Short mmCIF file of C-alpha atoms in Angstrom, two decimals:
data_model
loop_
_atom_site.label_atom_id
_atom_site.label_comp_id
_atom_site.label_asym_id
_atom_site.label_seq_id
_atom_site.Cartn_x
_atom_site.Cartn_y
_atom_site.Cartn_z
CA MET A 1459 33.01 85.69 142.43
CA PRO A 1460 35.67 87.92 140.81
CA SER A 1461 35.26 88.60 137.12
CA ALA A 1462 37.45 86.66 134.68
CA PRO A 1463 40.60 88.50 133.58
CA VAL A 1464 40.37 89.73 129.99
CA ILE A 1465 43.39 88.45 128.07
CA GLY A 1466 44.00 89.42 124.48
CA VAL A 1467 45.54 87.16 121.86
CA LEU A 1468 47.35 88.97 119.05
CA ALA A 1469 45.38 87.57 116.10
CA LEU A 1470 47.50 88.70 113.17
CA GLN A 1471 48.65 85.14 112.33
CA GLY A 1472 49.58 81.89 114.05
CA ALA A 1473 47.56 79.57 116.32
CA TYR A 1474 45.66 82.35 118.08
CA ASP A 1475 42.41 80.34 118.19
CA ALA A 1476 44.17 77.54 120.10
CA HIS A 1477 45.44 80.09 122.63
CA ALA A 1478 41.93 81.52 122.98
CA ARG A 1479 40.53 78.03 123.69
CA ALA A 1480 43.27 77.36 126.28
CA LEU A 1481 42.55 80.69 127.99
CA ALA A 1482 38.82 79.95 128.17
CA ALA A 1483 39.61 76.51 129.62
CA VAL A 1484 41.57 78.03 132.53
CA GLY A 1485 38.96 80.66 133.36
CA ALA A 1486 40.04 83.75 131.43
CA GLU A 1487 38.01 85.79 128.94
CA PRO A 1488 39.94 85.66 125.65
CA ARG A 1489 39.74 88.52 123.17
CA LEU A 1490 41.24 88.44 119.67
CA ILE A 1491 43.32 91.56 118.97
CA ARG A 1492 43.84 92.84 115.42
CA ARG A 1493 44.13 96.62 115.93
CA PRO A 1494 46.16 98.74 118.35
CA ASP A 1495 43.06 100.36 119.90
CA GLN A 1496 41.86 96.89 120.99
CA LEU A 1497 44.73 96.65 123.50
CA THR A 1498 42.90 99.12 125.76
CA GLY A 1499 41.29 97.52 128.79
CA LEU A 1500 43.14 94.20 128.63
CA ASP A 1501 44.54 92.56 131.77
CA GLY A 1502 47.12 90.62 129.74
CA LEU A 1503 48.18 89.62 126.24
CA ILE A 1504 49.49 86.56 124.41
CA ILE A 1505 51.74 86.98 121.36
CA PRO A 1506 51.43 83.61 119.58
CA GLY A 1507 53.72 81.72 117.24
CA GLY A 1508 53.87 82.29 113.52
CA GLU A 1509 56.50 84.07 111.43
CA SER A 1510 58.12 86.93 113.32
CA THR A 1511 58.99 88.92 110.17
CA THR A 1512 55.32 88.72 109.09
CA PHE A 1513 54.28 89.96 112.54
CA LEU A 1514 56.57 92.96 112.10
CA LYS A 1515 54.99 93.81 108.74
CA HIS A 1516 51.51 93.78 110.31
CA LEU A 1517 52.74 95.91 113.21
CA GLU A 1518 53.98 98.65 110.85
CA ARG A 1519 50.36 99.75 110.31
CA ASP A 1520 48.51 102.37 112.36
CA GLY A 1521 51.33 102.80 114.86
CA PHE A 1522 50.65 99.27 116.16
CA PHE A 1523 54.33 98.57 116.98
CA ASP A 1524 54.67 101.63 119.25
CA VAL A 1525 51.36 100.97 121.04
CA LEU A 1526 52.30 97.31 121.57
CA ASN A 1527 55.76 98.33 122.76
CA ALA A 1528 54.28 100.51 125.51
CA PHE A 1529 51.72 97.84 126.39
CA VAL A 1530 54.18 94.97 126.97
CA ARG A 1531 56.30 97.12 129.28
CA ALA A 1532 53.35 97.73 131.61
CA THR A 1533 51.02 94.73 131.28
CA PRO A 1534 51.46 90.93 131.68
CA THR A 1535 52.48 89.49 128.31
CA PHE A 1536 53.14 85.90 127.24
CA GLY A 1537 55.07 85.20 124.04
CA THR A 1538 55.27 81.76 122.41
CA CYS A 1539 57.74 80.79 119.66
CA ALA A 1540 57.68 83.80 117.29
CA GLY A 1541 56.28 85.80 120.20
CA VAL A 1542 59.53 85.16 122.08
CA ILE A 1543 61.49 86.54 119.12
CA LEU A 1544 59.35 89.69 119.11
CA LEU A 1545 59.88 90.20 122.84
CA ALA A 1546 63.64 89.48 122.88
CA LYS A 1547 66.21 92.22 123.38
CA ASP A 1548 68.60 90.62 120.86
CA VAL A 1549 67.65 88.53 117.81
CA GLU A 1550 70.17 86.54 115.75
CA ASN A 1551 70.18 84.29 112.63
CA PRO A 1552 69.43 86.78 111.15
CA ALA A 1553 69.11 89.92 113.26
CA GLN A 1554 65.78 91.77 113.12
CA ASP A 1555 63.79 94.43 114.92
CA SER A 1556 61.99 93.50 118.12
CA LEU A 1557 60.18 94.99 121.10
CA ALA A 1558 63.34 94.41 123.22
CA ALA A 1559 61.23 93.98 126.37
CA LEU A 1560 62.83 90.72 127.55
CA ASP A 1561 66.53 90.56 128.48
CA ILE A 1562 67.42 87.55 126.34
CA THR A 1563 69.19 86.70 123.10
CA VAL A 1564 67.25 84.45 120.72
CA GLU A 1565 68.52 82.50 117.71
CA ARG A 1566 65.81 82.07 115.09
CA ASN A 1567 65.04 78.63 113.56
CA ALA A 1568 67.76 77.15 115.77
CA TYR A 1569 66.40 73.59 115.69
CA GLY A 1570 65.97 73.38 111.93
CA ARG A 1571 62.95 73.52 109.64
CA GLN A 1572 59.37 72.26 110.01
CA ILE A 1573 60.49 68.65 109.50
CA ASP A 1574 62.63 68.94 112.65
CA SER A 1575 59.63 69.75 114.83
CA THR A 1576 59.19 67.49 117.85
CA ILE A 1577 57.18 66.85 121.02
CA LEU A 1578 59.11 66.38 124.26
CA THR A 1579 58.22 66.01 127.92
CA GLU A 1580 60.67 67.87 130.15
CA PRO A 1581 60.93 68.85 133.84
CA SER A 1582 59.81 72.33 134.89
CA THR A 1583 59.41 74.31 138.07
CA LEU A 1584 55.63 74.53 137.53
CA PRO A 1585 53.53 72.44 139.94
CA GLY A 1586 52.55 68.99 138.68
CA GLY A 1587 55.79 67.60 137.29
CA PRO A 1588 57.16 67.51 133.72
CA ILE A 1589 55.24 69.30 130.97
CA GLU A 1590 54.62 68.39 127.34
CA MET A 1591 56.38 70.73 124.91
CA VAL A 1592 55.47 70.99 121.21
CA PHE A 1593 58.36 72.50 119.24
CA ILE A 1594 57.72 73.79 115.69
CA ARG A 1595 60.63 75.60 114.01
CA ALA A 1596 61.50 76.77 117.49
CA PRO A 1597 63.93 79.55 118.34
CA ARG A 1598 66.68 78.91 120.90
CA ILE A 1599 67.34 81.21 123.85
CA THR A 1600 71.13 81.53 123.92
CA ARG A 1601 71.46 84.17 126.66
CA THR A 1602 69.37 85.22 129.65
CA GLY A 1603 69.91 88.41 131.63
CA PRO A 1604 70.26 88.46 135.43
CA GLY A 1605 66.56 89.26 135.97
CA VAL A 1606 65.32 86.28 133.93
CA GLU A 1607 64.02 83.20 135.76
CA VAL A 1608 64.33 79.87 133.90
CA LEU A 1609 61.27 77.66 134.48
CA ALA A 1610 62.14 74.81 132.06
CA ARG A 1611 64.98 73.71 129.77
CA ARG A 1612 65.59 71.57 126.70
CA ASP A 1613 69.15 70.23 126.39
CA GLN A 1614 70.32 72.89 128.86
CA SER A 1615 68.77 75.71 126.78
CA PRO A 1616 65.96 77.67 128.49
CA VAL A 1617 62.57 77.03 126.87
CA LEU A 1618 60.21 78.59 129.45
CA ILE A 1619 61.27 81.80 131.16
CA ARG A 1620 59.88 84.68 133.14
CA GLN A 1621 61.09 88.23 133.69
CA ASN A 1622 58.83 90.23 136.01
CA HIS A 1623 55.44 90.41 134.24
CA ILE A 1624 56.60 88.79 130.99
CA LEU A 1625 56.44 85.03 130.31
CA ALA A 1626 57.97 83.36 127.25
CA ALA A 1627 57.99 79.83 125.84
CA THR A 1628 59.92 78.67 122.76
CA PHE A 1629 57.41 75.80 122.43
CA HIS A 1630 53.64 75.83 121.77
CA PRO A 1631 51.68 75.15 125.01
CA GLU A 1632 48.43 75.95 123.16
CA LEU A 1633 48.90 72.75 121.11
CA SER A 1634 49.07 70.54 124.21
CA ALA A 1635 46.24 69.24 126.37
CA ASP A 1636 48.28 70.34 129.40
CA THR A 1637 47.01 73.82 130.36
CA ARG A 1638 49.46 74.51 133.19
CA VAL A 1639 51.51 77.10 131.29
CA HIS A 1640 48.35 79.09 130.53
CA GLN A 1641 47.24 78.62 134.15
CA PHE A 1642 50.60 80.00 135.30
CA PHE A 1643 50.25 83.04 133.04
CA LEU A 1644 46.71 83.60 134.31
CA SER A 1645 48.03 83.56 137.89
CA MET A 1646 50.60 86.22 136.90
CA VAL A 1647 47.78 88.34 135.45
CA ARG A 1648 45.60 87.91 138.55
CA ASP A 1649 48.51 88.86 140.83
CA MET A 1650 49.17 92.05 138.85
CA VAL A 1651 45.48 92.97 138.73
CA ALA A 1652 45.25 92.48 142.51
CA ALA A 1653 48.40 94.53 143.12
CA SER A 1654 47.03 97.43 141.05
CA LYS A 1655 43.82 97.72 143.07
CA PRO A 1656 43.76 100.17 145.98
CA SER A 1657 43.91 98.44 149.35
#
């Protein structure tokens, strides 16, 4: 039986433990990542929700931002909520630095404050029908580049997207009992691991 892919969860803030539990449930080996050297040897990475400006402050230490920047360009990465903001090429409301690895424009706090958080069930292209989506101070994707595939929408706005080896959700799949988004990311990781092995 092939070994479980090792997927890191950036554990600087946010619901990283919930992501780790979801990864274990779908057959991955989760690893909490708090230092840049811990990115070595991972098959994939999740950048969880939280506060994107706080993430940036943590990433200023020990050259973490530059190491992470190189990592996400080469390795399967899944960003949720604030993770989408960090991955986006353009960030608005207000503008801020990002990894600029995903060809999208994101508007921060587009759906209002914590009190405006909501749970919806919406159609998606993932197998198994509509998926539950937990939105908490969610950003809105206002532009997608030509290489971005939209997997689900909320009120016509993309909420689950993929560009090559990068997956992004403006909601929190780790807070739902439905593990299909994590399963989908794991399949992306497995495909990339298989493609990198010599035939």
